[in-house]
Amino acid sequence: MADFDDSRLEDREVLQTYDAELRRLAECGARLRTEWFSASNTVFGLREEDRPRAVIAVGSEGRLIRAVLEPVCPVPFVAWPWPGLPGWVGPLDLVLILATEGSAPALIESAQEATRRGARILIAAPEASSVAEFAASRSTTLVGTSTGDPLAAAMLVLAALHELHLGPPVSVESVADAADMVAEAASPFVDLSSNSAKGLACAVADAQPLVWGGSVLSARAARRVASALRAVTGRAALSADADDLIAVIRATEPVNPFADPFEDGPKADRRPCLLIMDDGESGVDVARAATALRVACDRVDVRSDTLQAGDGEDLARYVTLLQKGRFVAAYLGIGLGASLDG
C-alpha cells in the first residue's frame, strides 16, 4: 500500500474515482427514509400480542438491537451469531431475522429452524428473497427492505419492536437527519481545513488507531469504526475497554525529541493514536474512564482526538458517531490509495 498523501483528499480527479463509495456513505439518510416510507404501514400495523418469553435476534446488526433493547426490554434478549437457533427456542419466543441480502445460508437455516419450531418471527428482508420464503408462516411478519442497508433494516426492526411494546420509541426521521448532517459536514467538496473527517484521517495516517466508546452504543460505534479502519489500512486498529487500551498506551515509549529519523531510521512499530467516541453520556464511570485514557496519552505523548455526537436521541447520536468514523476511514483509504470496498 502506498504512503499516505493528503493532497489526494483535495484532488477532484482522485475523489471522482471514489465517487461510488463516498456517495454510498452520504446516502445513508436517504436509504433510511426510503426503507421507512415503504415499511412504515407494516410497522404501524403491528399490535401488541402475548408477551414473548424471550427475543432472539439473528443476522447483521443483532448486537446493535441488543444494545438498544437490553436496558428496557421486559423479556430476556439474545443476539445469536451462529446458524440455527438456541435449543430452547420455541412457540413462546420471538425471533428477529435481519437479512438485507436475502440469501445468506446461515440466515436461511435460522429461518427454517424458527418456522419448524413454531416461533413468532419478525423478519426484515427483501420480499422476493430466499430467507423471506423460508420464514413464511402464519406467525411471521415481514418488513420488506430494498436498499440492502443493514443499518436501515435494524432501524425498521427497532421501530417494530416499539410497536410491540418491547423496545424504546424510535424516530427514523431524526436518525436520517443526523446521517445527513454528517454527510454535509464531511462532504468531499469541503476542504481539509474545514472538514474534520479529512483532518482526522491525516492524524491517524501513520498511527495505530485505538478507538474507544464509554457507553453501550458508543462502544458499538467504536467497534464498527475500528473495523472500517482495519479494512482500508490492513492495520490492527483496536477497539476495547478503557483498561485494555490504557495498557497499550502505557507500553508506548515517549517521543524522543532528539531522535534523528535519518540516522536512526524509521521505527517499525507505529505509535498509537486514540479516537474517543463521545455520545454525550455523562455517567461518572464514563467520564472517569475518558479522563484516565487522556492522562495515559499525555504521559507518553500519544495523540488523542474526540468525535462528538451532539444532541438528539440515542440512535441519532449513535449514527452520528458511526458515520463520522466511517468518513474518517474512507478518507484515510483515499489518502493511502486503498480500495474502500471492504
mmCIF file of C-alpha atoms in Angstrom:
data_model
loop_
_atom_site.group_PDB
_atom_site.id
_atom_site.type_symbol
_atom_site.label_atom_id
_atom_site.label_comp_id
_atom_site.label_asym_id
_atom_site.label_seq_id
_atom_site.Cartn_x
_atom_site.Cartn_y
_atom_site.Cartn_z
ATOM 1 C CA MET A 1 0.000 0.000 0.000
ATOM 2 C CA ALA A 2 1.263 3.488 -0.871
ATOM 3 C CA ASP A 3 2.242 6.098 1.702
ATOM 4 C CA PHE A 4 -0.496 8.472 2.805
ATOM 5 C CA ASP A 5 -0.770 11.568 0.601
ATOM 6 C CA ASP A 6 -3.088 14.249 1.963
ATOM 7 C CA SER A 7 -3.159 16.045 -1.396
ATOM 8 C CA ARG A 8 -5.331 13.196 -2.672
ATOM 9 C CA LEU A 9 -8.108 14.381 -0.348
ATOM 10 C CA GLU A 10 -8.324 17.665 -2.267
ATOM 11 C CA ASP A 11 -7.729 16.293 -5.771
ATOM 12 C CA ARG A 12 -11.060 16.290 -7.628
ATOM 13 C CA GLU A 13 -9.898 13.653 -10.095
ATOM 14 C CA VAL A 14 -8.860 11.297 -7.308
ATOM 15 C CA LEU A 15 -12.077 11.906 -5.396
ATOM 16 C CA GLN A 16 -14.065 11.207 -8.537
ATOM 17 C CA THR A 17 -12.620 7.701 -8.697
ATOM 18 C CA TYR A 18 -14.080 7.088 -5.217
ATOM 19 C CA ASP A 19 -17.427 8.687 -6.032
ATOM 20 C CA ALA A 20 -19.482 5.493 -5.676
ATOM 21 C CA GLU A 21 -18.084 4.693 -2.217
ATOM 22 C CA LEU A 22 -18.401 8.256 -0.906
ATOM 23 C CA ARG A 23 -21.870 8.554 -2.367
ATOM 24 C CA ARG A 24 -22.991 5.393 -0.578
ATOM 25 C CA LEU A 25 -21.750 6.844 2.705
ATOM 26 C CA ALA A 26 -23.515 10.129 2.041
ATOM 27 C CA GLU A 27 -26.800 8.433 1.116
ATOM 28 C CA CYS A 28 -27.236 6.713 4.479
ATOM 29 C CA GLY A 29 -30.033 9.114 5.461
ATOM 30 C CA ALA A 30 -31.763 8.680 2.106
ATOM 31 C CA ARG A 31 -31.738 4.891 2.479
ATOM 32 C CA LEU A 32 -33.255 5.189 5.946
ATOM 33 C CA ARG A 33 -36.089 7.328 4.558
ATOM 34 C CA THR A 34 -36.640 5.015 1.597
ATOM 35 C CA GLU A 35 -36.966 1.958 3.813
ATOM 36 C CA TRP A 36 -39.183 3.765 6.308
ATOM 37 C CA PHE A 37 -41.510 5.096 3.592
ATOM 38 C CA SER A 38 -42.031 1.572 2.274
ATOM 39 C CA ALA A 39 -42.322 -0.220 5.601
ATOM 40 C CA SER A 40 -43.991 2.264 7.953
ATOM 41 C CA ASN A 41 -47.529 0.981 7.243
ATOM 42 C CA THR A 42 -46.442 -2.542 8.167
ATOM 43 C CA VAL A 43 -44.687 -1.311 11.302
ATOM 44 C CA PHE A 44 -47.588 0.841 12.475
ATOM 45 C CA GLY A 45 -49.976 -2.035 11.744
ATOM 46 C CA LEU A 46 -48.354 -4.180 14.411
ATOM 47 C CA ARG A 47 -50.243 -4.717 17.628
ATOM 48 C CA GLU A 48 -49.018 -5.983 20.972
ATOM 49 C CA GLU A 49 -49.774 -9.664 21.344
ATOM 50 C CA ASP A 50 -48.986 -12.017 24.206
ATOM 51 C CA ARG A 51 -45.610 -11.035 25.574
ATOM 52 C CA PRO A 52 -42.939 -13.443 24.265
ATOM 53 C CA ARG A 53 -40.861 -15.470 26.691
ATOM 54 C CA ALA A 54 -37.658 -14.153 25.029
ATOM 55 C CA VAL A 55 -36.450 -12.299 21.947
ATOM 56 C CA ILE A 56 -33.677 -13.741 19.763
ATOM 57 C CA ALA A 57 -32.017 -11.701 17.001
ATOM 58 C CA VAL A 58 -30.040 -13.265 14.167
ATOM 59 C CA GLY A 59 -28.268 -11.522 11.309
ATOM 60 C CA SER A 60 -26.336 -8.328 10.819
ATOM 61 C CA GLU A 61 -26.811 -5.621 13.476
ATOM 62 C CA GLY A 62 -28.251 -8.048 16.015
ATOM 63 C CA ARG A 63 -25.814 -6.676 18.581
ATOM 64 C CA LEU A 64 -26.962 -3.124 17.853
ATOM 65 C CA ILE A 65 -30.540 -4.149 18.588
ATOM 66 C CA ARG A 66 -29.361 -5.792 21.808
ATOM 67 C CA ALA A 67 -27.556 -2.598 22.828
ATOM 68 C CA VAL A 68 -30.754 -0.592 22.380
ATOM 69 C CA LEU A 69 -33.176 -3.113 23.889
ATOM 70 C CA GLU A 70 -31.346 -4.530 26.884
ATOM 71 C CA PRO A 71 -31.902 -1.532 29.210
ATOM 72 C CA VAL A 72 -35.685 -1.532 28.637
ATOM 73 C CA CYS A 73 -36.812 -4.844 27.120
ATOM 74 C CA PRO A 74 -39.221 -6.556 29.555
ATOM 75 C CA VAL A 75 -38.076 -10.052 28.493
ATOM 76 C CA PRO A 76 -34.643 -11.663 28.010
ATOM 77 C CA PHE A 77 -32.875 -10.755 24.758
ATOM 78 C CA VAL A 78 -30.251 -12.798 22.913
ATOM 79 C CA ALA A 79 -28.183 -11.750 19.875
ATOM 80 C CA TRP A 80 -27.406 -15.131 18.290
ATOM 81 C CA PRO A 81 -24.346 -15.022 15.964
ATOM 82 C CA TRP A 82 -24.389 -18.637 14.700
ATOM 83 C CA PRO A 83 -26.507 -20.574 12.183
ATOM 84 C CA GLY A 84 -29.686 -22.085 13.541
ATOM 85 C CA LEU A 85 -31.158 -21.097 16.902
ATOM 86 C CA PRO A 86 -30.564 -21.879 20.597
ATOM 87 C CA GLY A 87 -32.003 -25.221 21.572
ATOM 88 C CA TRP A 88 -34.614 -23.733 23.908
ATOM 89 C CA VAL A 89 -36.343 -21.524 21.300
ATOM 90 C CA GLY A 90 -39.986 -22.466 20.713
ATOM 91 C CA PRO A 91 -43.521 -21.135 20.115
ATOM 92 C CA LEU A 92 -43.348 -18.806 23.119
ATOM 93 C CA ASP A 93 -40.400 -16.842 21.681
ATOM 94 C CA LEU A 94 -39.955 -14.061 19.118
ATOM 95 C CA VAL A 95 -37.192 -14.482 16.543
ATOM 96 C CA LEU A 96 -35.868 -11.397 14.742
ATOM 97 C CA ILE A 97 -34.184 -12.067 11.401
ATOM 98 C CA LEU A 98 -32.211 -9.253 9.744
ATOM 99 C CA ALA A 99 -31.439 -10.419 6.232
ATOM 100 C CA THR A 100 -30.938 -7.473 3.912
ATOM 101 C CA GLU A 101 -29.078 -9.657 1.425
ATOM 102 C CA GLY A 102 -31.836 -12.235 1.481
ATOM 103 C CA SER A 103 -29.828 -15.310 0.526
ATOM 104 C CA ALA A 104 -27.306 -15.910 3.323
ATOM 105 C CA PRO A 105 -27.229 -19.680 4.042
ATOM 106 C CA ALA A 106 -26.883 -19.177 7.814
ATOM 107 C CA LEU A 107 -29.984 -16.971 7.930
ATOM 108 C CA ILE A 108 -31.943 -19.385 5.752
ATOM 109 C CA GLU A 109 -31.072 -22.099 8.263
ATOM 110 C CA SER A 110 -32.227 -19.856 11.132
ATOM 111 C CA ALA A 111 -35.466 -19.052 9.294
ATOM 112 C CA GLN A 112 -36.167 -22.726 8.647
ATOM 113 C CA GLU A 113 -35.498 -23.589 12.266
ATOM 114 C CA ALA A 114 -37.718 -20.791 13.600
ATOM 115 C CA THR A 115 -40.563 -21.866 11.314
ATOM 116 C CA ARG A 116 -40.176 -25.554 12.223
ATOM 117 C CA ARG A 117 -40.342 -24.767 15.943
ATOM 118 C CA GLY A 118 -43.395 -22.550 15.565
ATOM 119 C CA ALA A 119 -41.740 -19.398 16.887
ATOM 120 C CA ARG A 120 -43.108 -15.956 16.142
ATOM 121 C CA ILE A 121 -40.923 -14.322 13.500
ATOM 122 C CA LEU A 122 -40.265 -10.689 12.662
ATOM 123 C CA ILE A 123 -38.086 -10.536 9.560
ATOM 124 C CA ALA A 124 -36.520 -7.592 7.712
ATOM 125 C CA ALA A 125 -35.610 -8.809 4.221
ATOM 126 C CA PRO A 126 -36.441 -8.256 0.561
ATOM 127 C CA GLU A 127 -39.922 -9.592 -0.150
ATOM 128 C CA ALA A 128 -38.669 -11.732 -3.040
ATOM 129 C CA SER A 129 -35.843 -13.479 -1.203
ATOM 130 C CA SER A 130 -34.961 -16.981 -0.074
ATOM 131 C CA VAL A 131 -34.919 -16.020 3.603
ATOM 132 C CA ALA A 132 -38.390 -14.478 3.398
ATOM 133 C CA GLU A 133 -39.662 -17.598 1.648
ATOM 134 C CA PHE A 134 -38.307 -19.982 4.280
ATOM 135 C CA ALA A 135 -39.555 -17.763 7.122
ATOM 136 C CA ALA A 136 -43.112 -17.584 5.787
ATOM 137 C CA SER A 137 -45.726 -18.793 8.284
ATOM 138 C CA ARG A 138 -48.905 -17.653 9.989
ATOM 139 C CA SER A 139 -46.743 -16.328 12.829
ATOM 140 C CA THR A 140 -44.416 -14.299 10.588
ATOM 141 C CA THR A 141 -44.380 -10.557 9.975
ATOM 142 C CA LEU A 142 -42.275 -9.478 7.009
ATOM 143 C CA VAL A 143 -40.896 -5.924 6.986
ATOM 144 C CA GLY A 144 -39.789 -5.566 3.386
ATOM 145 C CA THR A 145 -36.432 -3.948 2.584
ATOM 146 C CA SER A 146 -34.967 -2.835 -0.722
ATOM 147 C CA THR A 147 -31.689 -0.934 -0.223
ATOM 148 C CA GLY A 148 -29.503 -3.684 1.214
ATOM 149 C CA ASP A 149 -28.501 -1.440 4.133
ATOM 150 C CA PRO A 150 -28.229 -3.411 7.419
ATOM 151 C CA LEU A 151 -28.439 -0.219 9.484
ATOM 152 C CA ALA A 152 -31.718 0.793 7.855
ATOM 153 C CA ALA A 153 -33.129 -2.700 8.431
ATOM 154 C CA ALA A 154 -32.136 -2.510 12.093
ATOM 155 C CA MET A 155 -33.989 0.793 12.480
ATOM 156 C CA LEU A 156 -37.145 -0.750 10.997
ATOM 157 C CA VAL A 157 -36.940 -3.697 13.379
ATOM 158 C CA LEU A 158 -36.382 -1.396 16.353
ATOM 159 C CA ALA A 159 -39.404 0.688 15.347
ATOM 160 C CA ALA A 160 -41.441 -2.520 15.048
ATOM 161 C CA LEU A 161 -40.316 -3.683 18.496
ATOM 162 C CA HIS A 162 -41.524 -0.406 19.957
ATOM 163 C CA GLU A 163 -44.975 -1.021 18.479
ATOM 164 C CA LEU A 164 -44.882 -4.441 20.160
ATOM 165 C CA HIS A 165 -44.040 -2.728 23.493
ATOM 166 C CA LEU A 166 -40.662 -4.449 23.621
ATOM 167 C CA GLY A 167 -38.371 -1.506 22.934
ATOM 168 C CA PRO A 168 -37.999 2.262 23.210
ATOM 169 C CA PRO A 169 -39.515 4.723 20.722
ATOM 170 C CA VAL A 170 -37.519 5.209 17.526
ATOM 171 C CA SER A 171 -37.646 8.208 15.207
ATOM 172 C CA VAL A 172 -36.232 7.004 11.894
ATOM 173 C CA GLU A 173 -36.554 10.523 10.502
ATOM 174 C CA SER A 174 -34.338 12.028 13.213
ATOM 175 C CA VAL A 175 -31.743 9.290 12.637
ATOM 176 C CA ALA A 176 -31.814 10.062 8.917
ATOM 177 C CA ASP A 177 -31.404 13.780 9.649
ATOM 178 C CA ALA A 178 -28.351 13.011 11.796
ATOM 179 C CA ALA A 179 -26.790 10.987 8.970
ATOM 180 C CA ASP A 180 -27.476 13.830 6.523
ATOM 181 C CA MET A 181 -25.759 16.379 8.773
ATOM 182 C CA VAL A 182 -22.618 14.244 8.933
ATOM 183 C CA ALA A 183 -22.635 13.768 5.162
ATOM 184 C CA GLU A 184 -22.860 17.516 4.619
ATOM 185 C CA ALA A 185 -20.021 18.345 7.027
ATOM 186 C CA ALA A 186 -17.789 15.533 5.724
ATOM 187 C CA SER A 187 -18.504 16.079 2.036
ATOM 188 C CA PRO A 188 -15.519 15.637 -0.314
ATOM 189 C CA PHE A 189 -16.277 19.146 -1.541
ATOM 190 C CA VAL A 190 -15.496 20.599 1.917
ATOM 191 C CA ASP A 191 -11.766 21.297 2.003
ATOM 192 C CA LEU A 192 -9.379 19.823 4.537
ATOM 193 C CA SER A 193 -9.157 22.951 6.683
ATOM 194 C CA SER A 194 -12.902 22.770 7.448
ATOM 195 C CA ASN A 195 -13.524 19.038 7.156
ATOM 196 C CA SER A 196 -12.873 17.260 10.443
ATOM 197 C CA ALA A 197 -13.151 13.816 8.824
ATOM 198 C CA LYS A 198 -10.319 14.636 6.436
ATOM 199 C CA GLY A 199 -8.324 16.169 9.279
ATOM 200 C CA LEU A 200 -8.662 13.071 11.467
ATOM 201 C CA ALA A 201 -7.722 10.863 8.529
ATOM 202 C CA CYS A 202 -4.457 12.796 8.331
ATOM 203 C CA ALA A 203 -3.978 12.441 12.093
ATOM 204 C CA VAL A 204 -4.214 8.650 12.045
ATOM 205 C CA ALA A 205 -2.429 8.202 8.720
ATOM 206 C CA ASP A 206 0.842 6.964 10.253
ATOM 207 C CA ALA A 207 -0.569 5.633 13.512
ATOM 208 C CA GLN A 208 -2.032 2.518 15.057
ATOM 209 C CA PRO A 209 -5.637 3.580 15.683
ATOM 210 C CA LEU A 210 -7.226 2.896 19.059
ATOM 211 C CA VAL A 211 -10.974 3.566 19.216
ATOM 212 C CA TRP A 212 -12.980 3.807 22.434
ATOM 213 C CA GLY A 213 -16.572 4.489 23.398
ATOM 214 C CA GLY A 214 -17.723 4.582 27.012
ATOM 215 C CA SER A 215 -21.468 3.942 26.665
ATOM 216 C CA VAL A 216 -23.013 0.797 25.224
ATOM 217 C CA LEU A 217 -23.911 2.485 21.933
ATOM 218 C CA SER A 218 -20.705 4.487 21.546
ATOM 219 C CA ALA A 219 -18.727 1.307 22.223
ATOM 220 C CA ARG A 220 -20.726 -0.363 19.448
ATOM 221 C CA ALA A 221 -19.885 2.545 17.137
ATOM 222 C CA ALA A 222 -16.227 2.270 18.157
ATOM 223 C CA ARG A 223 -16.129 -1.385 17.123
ATOM 224 C CA ARG A 224 -17.688 -0.578 13.760
ATOM 225 C CA VAL A 225 -15.259 2.276 13.138
ATOM 226 C CA ALA A 226 -12.252 0.181 14.131
ATOM 227 C CA SER A 227 -13.422 -2.462 11.662
ATOM 228 C CA ALA A 228 -13.661 0.170 8.913
ATOM 229 C CA LEU A 229 -10.147 1.417 9.704
ATOM 230 C CA ARG A 230 -8.764 -2.128 9.575
ATOM 231 C CA ALA A 231 -10.432 -2.723 6.234
ATOM 232 C CA VAL A 232 -8.758 0.227 4.498
ATOM 233 C CA THR A 233 -5.332 0.044 6.162
ATOM 234 C CA GLY A 234 -4.714 -3.595 6.989
ATOM 235 C CA ARG A 235 -3.502 -2.415 10.391
ATOM 236 C CA ALA A 236 -4.501 -3.727 13.785
ATOM 237 C CA ALA A 237 -6.975 -0.952 14.633
ATOM 238 C CA LEU A 238 -8.196 -1.831 18.108
ATOM 239 C CA SER A 239 -11.465 -1.165 19.902
ATOM 240 C CA ALA A 240 -11.575 -2.358 23.506
ATOM 241 C CA ASP A 241 -12.395 -1.421 27.090
ATOM 242 C CA ALA A 242 -10.566 1.537 28.582
ATOM 243 C CA ASP A 243 -8.294 -0.597 30.781
ATOM 244 C CA ASP A 244 -7.091 -2.645 27.811
ATOM 245 C CA LEU A 245 -6.404 0.459 25.725
ATOM 246 C CA ILE A 246 -4.577 2.123 28.629
ATOM 247 C CA ALA A 247 -2.284 -0.912 28.794
ATOM 248 C CA VAL A 248 -1.428 -0.455 25.101
ATOM 249 C CA ILE A 249 -0.852 3.268 25.564
ATOM 250 C CA ARG A 250 1.359 2.829 28.625
ATOM 251 C CA ALA A 251 3.551 0.379 26.715
ATOM 252 C CA THR A 252 4.368 3.114 24.184
ATOM 253 C CA GLU A 253 7.715 4.807 24.565
ATOM 254 C CA PRO A 254 7.580 8.594 24.971
ATOM 255 C CA VAL A 255 8.637 10.584 21.935
ATOM 256 C CA ASN A 256 12.386 11.296 21.868
ATOM 257 C CA PRO A 257 12.687 14.945 20.790
ATOM 258 C CA PHE A 258 16.355 14.379 19.867
ATOM 259 C CA ALA A 259 15.761 11.379 17.624
ATOM 260 C CA ASP A 260 17.160 11.711 14.100
ATOM 261 C CA PRO A 261 14.948 9.821 11.633
ATOM 262 C CA PHE A 262 17.775 9.786 9.066
ATOM 263 C CA GLU A 263 20.353 8.267 11.415
ATOM 264 C CA ASP A 264 18.055 6.058 13.488
ATOM 265 C CA GLY A 265 15.826 5.026 10.603
ATOM 266 C CA PRO A 266 12.032 4.727 10.765
ATOM 267 C CA LYS A 267 10.602 2.705 13.649
ATOM 268 C CA ALA A 268 8.866 -0.481 12.619
ATOM 269 C CA ASP A 269 6.092 -0.005 15.201
ATOM 270 C CA ARG A 270 3.506 2.693 14.612
ATOM 271 C CA ARG A 271 2.613 4.900 17.551
ATOM 272 C CA PRO A 272 -0.957 4.610 18.823
ATOM 273 C CA CYS A 273 -3.480 7.350 18.195
ATOM 274 C CA LEU A 274 -6.608 7.366 20.352
ATOM 275 C CA LEU A 275 -10.015 8.219 18.961
ATOM 276 C CA ILE A 276 -12.703 8.739 21.618
ATOM 277 C CA MET A 277 -16.328 8.332 20.546
ATOM 278 C CA ASP A 278 -18.326 10.717 22.734
ATOM 279 C CA ASP A 279 -22.104 10.339 22.503
ATOM 280 C CA GLY A 280 -22.775 12.689 25.399
ATOM 281 C CA GLU A 281 -23.273 10.019 28.071
ATOM 282 C CA SER A 282 -22.466 11.831 31.319
ATOM 283 C CA GLY A 283 -22.167 8.919 33.721
ATOM 284 C CA VAL A 284 -19.425 9.048 36.329
ATOM 285 C CA ASP A 285 -17.810 5.814 35.128
ATOM 286 C CA VAL A 286 -17.680 7.010 31.508
ATOM 287 C CA ALA A 287 -16.161 10.353 32.488
ATOM 288 C CA ARG A 288 -13.599 8.691 34.761
ATOM 289 C CA ALA A 289 -12.533 6.244 32.025
ATOM 290 C CA ALA A 290 -12.230 9.014 29.427
ATOM 291 C CA THR A 291 -10.057 11.062 31.781
ATOM 292 C CA ALA A 292 -7.830 8.072 32.509
ATOM 293 C CA LEU A 293 -7.349 7.463 28.786
ATOM 294 C CA ARG A 294 -6.407 11.076 28.100
ATOM 295 C CA VAL A 295 -3.987 11.157 31.061
ATOM 296 C CA ALA A 296 -2.311 7.974 29.797
ATOM 297 C CA CYS A 297 -1.955 9.548 26.348
ATOM 298 C CA ASP A 298 -0.456 12.760 27.736
ATOM 299 C CA ARG A 299 2.189 10.865 29.719
ATOM 300 C CA VAL A 300 3.695 9.207 26.643
ATOM 301 C CA ASP A 301 2.899 11.862 24.014
ATOM 302 C CA VAL A 302 0.193 9.833 22.292
ATOM 303 C CA ARG A 303 -2.278 11.899 20.314
ATOM 304 C CA SER A 304 -5.944 11.707 21.293
ATOM 305 C CA ASP A 305 -8.934 13.102 19.401
ATOM 306 C CA THR A 306 -12.661 13.096 20.105
ATOM 307 C CA LEU A 307 -15.618 12.524 17.820
ATOM 308 C CA GLN A 308 -18.703 14.119 19.358
ATOM 309 C CA ALA A 309 -22.307 13.294 18.614
ATOM 310 C CA GLY A 310 -24.045 16.440 19.814
ATOM 311 C CA ASP A 311 -27.704 16.401 20.859
ATOM 312 C CA GLY A 312 -30.565 14.127 19.885
ATOM 313 C CA GLU A 313 -31.981 10.746 20.798
ATOM 314 C CA ASP A 314 -29.699 7.796 21.455
ATOM 315 C CA LEU A 315 -29.856 6.245 17.984
ATOM 316 C CA ALA A 316 -29.335 9.577 16.231
ATOM 317 C CA ARG A 317 -26.201 10.135 18.307
ATOM 318 C CA TYR A 318 -25.029 6.599 17.568
ATOM 319 C CA VAL A 319 -25.430 7.092 13.824
ATOM 320 C CA THR A 320 -23.664 10.449 14.040
ATOM 321 C CA LEU A 321 -20.607 8.811 15.605
ATOM 322 C CA LEU A 322 -20.751 5.839 13.249
ATOM 323 C CA GLN A 323 -20.956 7.950 10.101
ATOM 324 C CA LYS A 324 -18.254 10.365 11.241
ATOM 325 C CA GLY A 325 -15.939 7.437 11.878
ATOM 326 C CA ARG A 326 -16.785 5.838 8.546
ATOM 327 C CA PHE A 327 -15.941 9.058 6.718
ATOM 328 C CA VAL A 328 -12.598 9.214 8.549
ATOM 329 C CA ALA A 329 -11.875 5.661 7.417
ATOM 330 C CA ALA A 330 -12.912 6.479 3.861
ATOM 331 C CA TYR A 331 -10.604 9.494 3.624
ATOM 332 C CA LEU A 332 -7.789 7.512 5.208
ATOM 333 C CA GLY A 333 -8.237 4.894 2.498
ATOM 334 C CA ILE A 334 -8.300 7.542 -0.223
ATOM 335 C CA GLY A 335 -5.097 9.118 1.076
ATOM 336 C CA LEU A 336 -3.469 5.672 1.035
ATOM 337 C CA GLY A 337 -4.789 4.842 -2.406
ATOM 338 C CA ALA A 338 -6.633 1.840 -0.970
ATOM 339 C CA SER A 339 -9.837 0.183 -2.055
ATOM 340 C CA LEU A 340 -12.877 1.137 0.015
ATOM 341 C CA ASP A 341 -14.866 -1.964 -0.932
ATOM 342 C CA GLY A 342 -14.165 -3.622 2.426
#
